[in-house]
Tab-separated table of C-alpha atoms and ligand atoms in Angstrom:
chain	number	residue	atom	x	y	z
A	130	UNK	CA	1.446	-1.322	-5.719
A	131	UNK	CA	4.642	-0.337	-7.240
A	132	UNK	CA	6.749	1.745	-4.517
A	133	UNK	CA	8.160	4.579	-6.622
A	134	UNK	CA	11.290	4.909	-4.616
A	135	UNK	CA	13.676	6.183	-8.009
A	136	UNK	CA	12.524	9.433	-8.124
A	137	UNK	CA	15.200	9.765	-4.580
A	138	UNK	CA	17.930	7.743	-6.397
A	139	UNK	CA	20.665	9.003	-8.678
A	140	UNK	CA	22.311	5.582	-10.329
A	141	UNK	CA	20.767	3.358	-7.634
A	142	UNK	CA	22.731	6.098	-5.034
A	143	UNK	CA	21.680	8.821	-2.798
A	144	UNK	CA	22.631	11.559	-0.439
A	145	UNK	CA	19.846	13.600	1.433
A	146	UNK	CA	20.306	16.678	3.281
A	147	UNK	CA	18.318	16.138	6.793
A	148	UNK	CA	16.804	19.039	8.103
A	149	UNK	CA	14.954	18.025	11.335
A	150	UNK	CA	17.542	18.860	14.038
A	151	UNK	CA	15.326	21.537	15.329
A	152	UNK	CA	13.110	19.432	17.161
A	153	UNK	CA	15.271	16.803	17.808
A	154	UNK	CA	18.418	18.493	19.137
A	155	UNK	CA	17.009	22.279	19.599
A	156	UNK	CA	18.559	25.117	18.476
A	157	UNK	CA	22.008	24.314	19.604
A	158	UNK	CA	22.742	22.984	16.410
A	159	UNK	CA	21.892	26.242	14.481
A	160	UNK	CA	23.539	29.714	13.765
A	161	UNK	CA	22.117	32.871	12.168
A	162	UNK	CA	22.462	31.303	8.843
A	163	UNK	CA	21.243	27.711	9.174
A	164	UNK	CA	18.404	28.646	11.857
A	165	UNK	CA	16.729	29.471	8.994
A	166	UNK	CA	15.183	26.645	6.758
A	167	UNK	CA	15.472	28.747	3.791
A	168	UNK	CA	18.977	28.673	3.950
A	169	UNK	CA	19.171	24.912	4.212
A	170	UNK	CA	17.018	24.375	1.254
A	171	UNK	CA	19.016	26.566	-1.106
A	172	UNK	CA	21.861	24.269	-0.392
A	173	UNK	CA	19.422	21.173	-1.149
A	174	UNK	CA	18.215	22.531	-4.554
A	175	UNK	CA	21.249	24.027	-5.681
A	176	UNK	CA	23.581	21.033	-4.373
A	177	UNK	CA	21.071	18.347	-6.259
A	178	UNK	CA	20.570	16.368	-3.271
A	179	UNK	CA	18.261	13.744	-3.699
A	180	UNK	CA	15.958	14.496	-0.700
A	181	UNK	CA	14.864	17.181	2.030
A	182	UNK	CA	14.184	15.272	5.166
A	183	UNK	CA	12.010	17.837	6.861
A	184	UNK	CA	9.188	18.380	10.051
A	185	UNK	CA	5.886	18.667	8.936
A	186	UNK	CA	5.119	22.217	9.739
A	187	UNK	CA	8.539	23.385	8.254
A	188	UNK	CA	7.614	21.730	5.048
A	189	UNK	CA	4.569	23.310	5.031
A	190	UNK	CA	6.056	26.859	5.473
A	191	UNK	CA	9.036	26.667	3.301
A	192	UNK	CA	8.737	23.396	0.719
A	193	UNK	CA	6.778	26.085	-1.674
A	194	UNK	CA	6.896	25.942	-5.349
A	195	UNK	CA	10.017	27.746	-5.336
A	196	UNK	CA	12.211	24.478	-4.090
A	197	UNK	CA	9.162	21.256	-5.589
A	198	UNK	CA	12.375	20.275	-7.238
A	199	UNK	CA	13.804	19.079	-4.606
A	200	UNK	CA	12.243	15.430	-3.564
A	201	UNK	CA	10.325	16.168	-0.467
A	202	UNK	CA	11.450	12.893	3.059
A	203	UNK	CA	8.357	14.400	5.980
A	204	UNK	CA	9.909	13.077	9.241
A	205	UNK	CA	6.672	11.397	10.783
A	206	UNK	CA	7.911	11.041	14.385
A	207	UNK	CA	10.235	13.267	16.823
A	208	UNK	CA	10.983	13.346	19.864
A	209	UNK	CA	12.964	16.533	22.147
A	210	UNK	CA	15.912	17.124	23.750
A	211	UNK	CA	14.387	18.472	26.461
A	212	UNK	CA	13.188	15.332	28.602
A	213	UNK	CA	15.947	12.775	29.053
A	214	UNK	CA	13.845	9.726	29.146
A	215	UNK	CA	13.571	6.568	27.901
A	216	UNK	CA	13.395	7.048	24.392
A	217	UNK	CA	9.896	7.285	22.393
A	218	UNK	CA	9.101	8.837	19.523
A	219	UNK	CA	5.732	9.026	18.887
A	220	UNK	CA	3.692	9.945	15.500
A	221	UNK	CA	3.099	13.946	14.821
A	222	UNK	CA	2.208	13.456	11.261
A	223	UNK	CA	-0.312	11.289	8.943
A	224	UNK	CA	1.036	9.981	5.589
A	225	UNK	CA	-1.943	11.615	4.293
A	226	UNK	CA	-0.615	15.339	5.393
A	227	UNK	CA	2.670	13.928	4.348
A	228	UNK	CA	1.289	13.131	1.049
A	229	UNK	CA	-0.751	16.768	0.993
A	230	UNK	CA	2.477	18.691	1.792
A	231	UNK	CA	4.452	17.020	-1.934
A	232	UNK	CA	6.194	13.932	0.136
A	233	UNK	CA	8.188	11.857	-1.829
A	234	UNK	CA	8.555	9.773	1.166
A	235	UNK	CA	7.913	9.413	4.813
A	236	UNK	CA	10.717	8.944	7.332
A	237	UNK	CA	9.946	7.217	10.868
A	238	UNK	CA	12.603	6.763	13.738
A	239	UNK	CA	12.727	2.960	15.367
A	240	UNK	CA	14.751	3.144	18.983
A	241	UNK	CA	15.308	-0.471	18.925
A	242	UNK	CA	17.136	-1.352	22.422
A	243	UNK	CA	13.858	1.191	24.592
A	244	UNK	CA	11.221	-0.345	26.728
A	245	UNK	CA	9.074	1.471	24.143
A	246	UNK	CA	10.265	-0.037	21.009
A	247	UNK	CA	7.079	-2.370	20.477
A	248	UNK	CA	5.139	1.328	20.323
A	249	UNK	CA	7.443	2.261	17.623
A	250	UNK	CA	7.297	-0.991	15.919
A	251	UNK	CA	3.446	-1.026	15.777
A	252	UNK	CA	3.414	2.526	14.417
A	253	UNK	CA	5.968	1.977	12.074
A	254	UNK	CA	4.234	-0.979	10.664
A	255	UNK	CA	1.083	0.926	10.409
A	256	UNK	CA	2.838	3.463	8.616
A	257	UNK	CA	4.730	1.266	5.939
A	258	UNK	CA	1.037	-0.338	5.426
A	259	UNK	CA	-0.817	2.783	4.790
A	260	UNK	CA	2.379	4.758	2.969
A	261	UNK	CA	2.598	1.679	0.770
A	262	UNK	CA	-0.806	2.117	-0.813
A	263	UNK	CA	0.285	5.192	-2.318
A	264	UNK	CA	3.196	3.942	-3.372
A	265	UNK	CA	5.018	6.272	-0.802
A	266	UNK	CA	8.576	4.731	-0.212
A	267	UNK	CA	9.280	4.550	3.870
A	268	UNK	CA	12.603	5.524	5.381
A	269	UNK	CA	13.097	3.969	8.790
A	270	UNK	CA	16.053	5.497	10.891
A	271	UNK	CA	16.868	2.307	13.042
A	272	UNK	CA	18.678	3.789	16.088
A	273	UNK	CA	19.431	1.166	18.474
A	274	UNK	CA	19.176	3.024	21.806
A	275	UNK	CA	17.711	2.874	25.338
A	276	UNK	CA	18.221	1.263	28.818
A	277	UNK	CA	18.509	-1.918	27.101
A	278	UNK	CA	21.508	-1.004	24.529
A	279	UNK	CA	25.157	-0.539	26.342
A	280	UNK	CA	26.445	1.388	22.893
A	281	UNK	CA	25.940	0.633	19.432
A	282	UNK	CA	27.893	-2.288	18.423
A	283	UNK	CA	27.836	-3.859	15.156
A	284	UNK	CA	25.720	-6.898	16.506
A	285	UNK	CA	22.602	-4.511	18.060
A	286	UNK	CA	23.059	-2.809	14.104
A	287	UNK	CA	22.707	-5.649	11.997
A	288	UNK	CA	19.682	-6.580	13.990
A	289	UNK	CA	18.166	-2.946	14.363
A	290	UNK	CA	18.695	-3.070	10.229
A	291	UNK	CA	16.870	-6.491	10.005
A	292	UNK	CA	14.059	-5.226	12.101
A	293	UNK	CA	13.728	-2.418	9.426
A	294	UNK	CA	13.366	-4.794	6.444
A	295	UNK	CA	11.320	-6.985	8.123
A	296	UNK	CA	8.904	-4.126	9.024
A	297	UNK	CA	9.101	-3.553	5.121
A	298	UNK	CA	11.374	-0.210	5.040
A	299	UNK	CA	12.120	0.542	1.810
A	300	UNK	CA	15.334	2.706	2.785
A	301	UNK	CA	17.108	2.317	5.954
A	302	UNK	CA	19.300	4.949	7.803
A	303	UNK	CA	21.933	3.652	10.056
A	304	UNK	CA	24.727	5.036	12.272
A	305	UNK	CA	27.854	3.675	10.996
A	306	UNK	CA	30.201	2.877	14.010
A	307	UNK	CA	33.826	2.316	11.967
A	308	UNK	CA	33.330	-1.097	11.890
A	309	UNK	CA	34.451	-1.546	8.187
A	310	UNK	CA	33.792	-5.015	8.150
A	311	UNK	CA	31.333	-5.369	10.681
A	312	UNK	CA	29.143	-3.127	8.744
A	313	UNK	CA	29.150	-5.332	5.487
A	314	UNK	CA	27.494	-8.138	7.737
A	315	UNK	CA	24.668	-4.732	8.756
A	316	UNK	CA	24.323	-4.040	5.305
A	317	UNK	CA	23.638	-7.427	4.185
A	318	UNK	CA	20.847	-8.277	7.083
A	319	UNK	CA	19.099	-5.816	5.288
A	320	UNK	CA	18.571	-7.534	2.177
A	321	UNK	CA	16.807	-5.685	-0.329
A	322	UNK	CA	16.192	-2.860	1.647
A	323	UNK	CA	18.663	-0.155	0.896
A	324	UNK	CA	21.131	1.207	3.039
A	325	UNK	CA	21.989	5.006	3.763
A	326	UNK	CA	24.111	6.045	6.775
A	327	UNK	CA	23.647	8.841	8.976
A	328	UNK	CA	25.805	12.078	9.174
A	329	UNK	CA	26.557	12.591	12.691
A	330	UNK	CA	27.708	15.665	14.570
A	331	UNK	CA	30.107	17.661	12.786
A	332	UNK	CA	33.889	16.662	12.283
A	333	UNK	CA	36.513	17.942	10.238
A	334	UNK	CA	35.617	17.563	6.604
A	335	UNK	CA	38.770	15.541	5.708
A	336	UNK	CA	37.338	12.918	8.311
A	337	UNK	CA	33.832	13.451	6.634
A	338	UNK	CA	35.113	12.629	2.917
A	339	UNK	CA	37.009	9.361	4.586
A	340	UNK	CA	34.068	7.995	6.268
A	341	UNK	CA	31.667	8.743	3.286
A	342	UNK	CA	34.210	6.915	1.517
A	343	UNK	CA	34.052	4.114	3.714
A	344	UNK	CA	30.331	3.482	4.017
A	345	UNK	CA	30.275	3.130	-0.416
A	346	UNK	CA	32.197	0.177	0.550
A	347	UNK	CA	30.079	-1.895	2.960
A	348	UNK	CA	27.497	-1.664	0.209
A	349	UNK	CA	24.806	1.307	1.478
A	350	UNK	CA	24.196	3.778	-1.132
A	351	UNK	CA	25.049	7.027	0.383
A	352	UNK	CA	24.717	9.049	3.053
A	353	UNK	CA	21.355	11.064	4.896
A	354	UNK	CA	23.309	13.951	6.445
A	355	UNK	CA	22.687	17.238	8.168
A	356	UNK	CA	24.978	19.181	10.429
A	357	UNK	CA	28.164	18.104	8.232
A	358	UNK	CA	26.697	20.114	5.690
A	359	UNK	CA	24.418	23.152	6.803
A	360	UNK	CA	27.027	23.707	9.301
A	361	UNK	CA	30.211	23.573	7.119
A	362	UNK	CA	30.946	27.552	6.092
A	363	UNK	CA	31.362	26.091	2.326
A	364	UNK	CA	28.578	24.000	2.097
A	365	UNK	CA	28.428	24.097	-1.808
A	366	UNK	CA	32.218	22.666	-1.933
A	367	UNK	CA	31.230	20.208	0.907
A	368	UNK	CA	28.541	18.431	-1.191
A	369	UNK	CA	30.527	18.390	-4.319
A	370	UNK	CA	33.430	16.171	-2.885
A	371	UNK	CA	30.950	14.219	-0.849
A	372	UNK	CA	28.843	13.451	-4.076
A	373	UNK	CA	32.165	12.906	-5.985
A	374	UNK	CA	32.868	10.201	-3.957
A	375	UNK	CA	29.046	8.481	-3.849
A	376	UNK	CA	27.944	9.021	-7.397
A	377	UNK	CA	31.567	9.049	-9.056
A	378	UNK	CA	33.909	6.612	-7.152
A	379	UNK	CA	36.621	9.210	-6.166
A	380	UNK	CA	39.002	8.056	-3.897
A	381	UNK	CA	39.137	10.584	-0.826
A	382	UNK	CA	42.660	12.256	-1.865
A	383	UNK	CA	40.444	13.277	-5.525
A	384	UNK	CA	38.183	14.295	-3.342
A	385	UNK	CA	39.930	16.944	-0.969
A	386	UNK	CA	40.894	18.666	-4.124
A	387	UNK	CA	37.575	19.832	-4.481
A	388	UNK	CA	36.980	21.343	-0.931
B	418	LIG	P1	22.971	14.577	11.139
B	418	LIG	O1	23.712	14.297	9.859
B	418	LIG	O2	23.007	16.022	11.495
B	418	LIG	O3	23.464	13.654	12.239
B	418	LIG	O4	21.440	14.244	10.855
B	418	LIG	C1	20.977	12.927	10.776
B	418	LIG	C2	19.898	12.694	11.808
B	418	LIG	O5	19.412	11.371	11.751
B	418	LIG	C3	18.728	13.644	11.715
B	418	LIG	O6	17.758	13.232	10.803
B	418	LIG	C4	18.236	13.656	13.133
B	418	LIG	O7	17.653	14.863	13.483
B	418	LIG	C5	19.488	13.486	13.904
B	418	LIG	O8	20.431	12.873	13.091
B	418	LIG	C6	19.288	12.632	15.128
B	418	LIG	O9	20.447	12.741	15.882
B	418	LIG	P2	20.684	11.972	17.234
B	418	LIG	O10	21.542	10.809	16.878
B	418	LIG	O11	21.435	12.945	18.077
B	418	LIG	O12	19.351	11.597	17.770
C-alpha cells in the first residue's frame, strides 16, 4: 500500500500548526482569542500550513467544510496536565474515526525513557499497522521522558528517533535541544523517516526564526509548531518569515524583515 504522505509536503518540506495543547497543557496556554479553535484554524488555512494537528472531538466540531483545505494530523493519544505521573499516554481515538473525521494522518506520542513506554510502543505499532492499510501516513512525536531520562540529550534523541522508524513512522516530531551537530547524527538515525521538530513554549520571535533556521540544517524538513504561532499577536507575519526560511532558504536577517 502506497502511504500517501505528499498531500502534507510542500517541496519535500513542511510546517504544521499543532493545535492539541488543550488537553495536554490545559488552558494555560490560551487567551480569549486562541481558546477558540476557530481562531487557530483561520491562521492554518489562510497561512497554507501543511497540516492541523488536532483532538478528535475538536476536529469533529470545527474541521467542517469550511477549512477541508487544510490537511487534517488527529492526535490519537493524550495525556493531562493534571496528574503528575509517570508518563502514559494512552489511545482516545481509532484510525477509523480518524479516517471518518477527513484525517490526512494520525499523530501518536512515544515517551521513550517511562516505565510505560512498552504500552506506547505496542499501541503505536498497532496503529502504524492498521493506519498503513489505508495508506494513512503516521506521525510519531518521540519524546524521550520519564523516571528513566535525566534530560533530553542528543544520545536519548537519536535513539527515541530510531525507535520511531523502526516502529515504521512515516514522519517523526522531535524536540530539538541546540545541539547543531548533535542533531545531524538524530536526524540521520532516522533514515527514511522524515524529520519535523517541535515548537516549544513561546520565545521571542527573533529566537524562533534562528532556531527554525537551524533545524533546515540538520536535515528535518520543517517544523510542527503551536504556541509560537497562535500565541504570537501577528500570527500571519509569524508564519510568513518562518515559511520563508523552510520552503525558500532565507537566511534569518531576510527573514526578520518580514515580521
Ligand atoms: P508547541 O509548538 O506549542 O510546543 O506544540 C508542539 C507539541 O508537540 C504539541 O503537539 C503538544 O501539545 C505539545 O507540544 C506537548 O508539549 P509538552 O512538551 O509540554 O508535552
Amino acid at each position: 500500500m502506497t502511504i500517501k504522505i505528499n498531500k502534507l509536503l510542500t517541496n519535500g518540506k513542511a510546517i504544521f500548526l499543532a493545535y492539541d495543547q488543550g488537553m495536554e497543557h490545559g488552558p494555560i496556554d490560551f487567551n480569549l482569542k486562541n481558546c477558540n479553535p476557530e481562531y487557530v484554524l483561520d491562521i492554518a488555512l489562510e497561512g497554507h500550513y501543511n497540516g492541523i494537528i488536532l483532538q478528535h472531538g475538536i476536529a469533529e466540531k470545527y474541521y467542517q467544510d469550511y477549512y477541508k483545505d487544510i490537511p487534517l494530523i488527529v492526535k490519537l493519544n493524550g495525556q493531562t496536565n493534571i496528574t503528575k505521573v509517570e508518563p502514559i499516554s494512552r489511545q482516545l481515538c481509532s484510525v477509523e474515526r480518524a479516517i471518518k473525521l477527513g484525517a490526512d494522518a494520525v499523530g501518536y506520542t512515544i515517551y521513550n525513557g517511562s516505565e510505560y513506554e512498552d504500552e506506547m510502543m505496542v499501541e503505536f505499532s498497532k496503529i502504524v499497522d492498521r493506519a498503513h492499510d489505508y495508506g494513512l501516513p503516521v506521525i510519531g512525536w518521540m519524546y524521550p521522558r520519564g523516571k528513566f531520562v535525566q534530560s533530553v540529550s542528543t544520545e536519548i534523541s537519536a535513539y527515541a528517533a530510531r525507535i520511531g522508524a523502526e516502529l515504521g513512522a512515516d514522519i517523526l516530531k522531535l524536540q530539538y535541544n541546540g545541539d547543531f551537530e548533535g542533531f545531524k547524527w538524530v536526524v540521520k538515525n532516522a533514515g527514511r523517516t522524515k524529520v519535523v521538530i517541535s515548537g516549544g513554549s513561546k520565545t521571542n520571535p527573533e529566537d524562533f526564526l534562528q532556531k527554525t533556521h537551524e533545524i533546515m540544517n540538520i536535515g528535518s524538513i520543517g517544523l510542527a509548531v503551536g504556541r509560537n504561532i497562535w500565541k504570537h499577536n501577528k500570527p500571519f507575519s509569524l508564519t510568513k518569515a518562518v515559511q520563508s526560511i523552510i520552503f525558500h532558504g532565507k537566511s534569518v536577517e531576510e527573514a526578520k524583515k518580514i515580521l
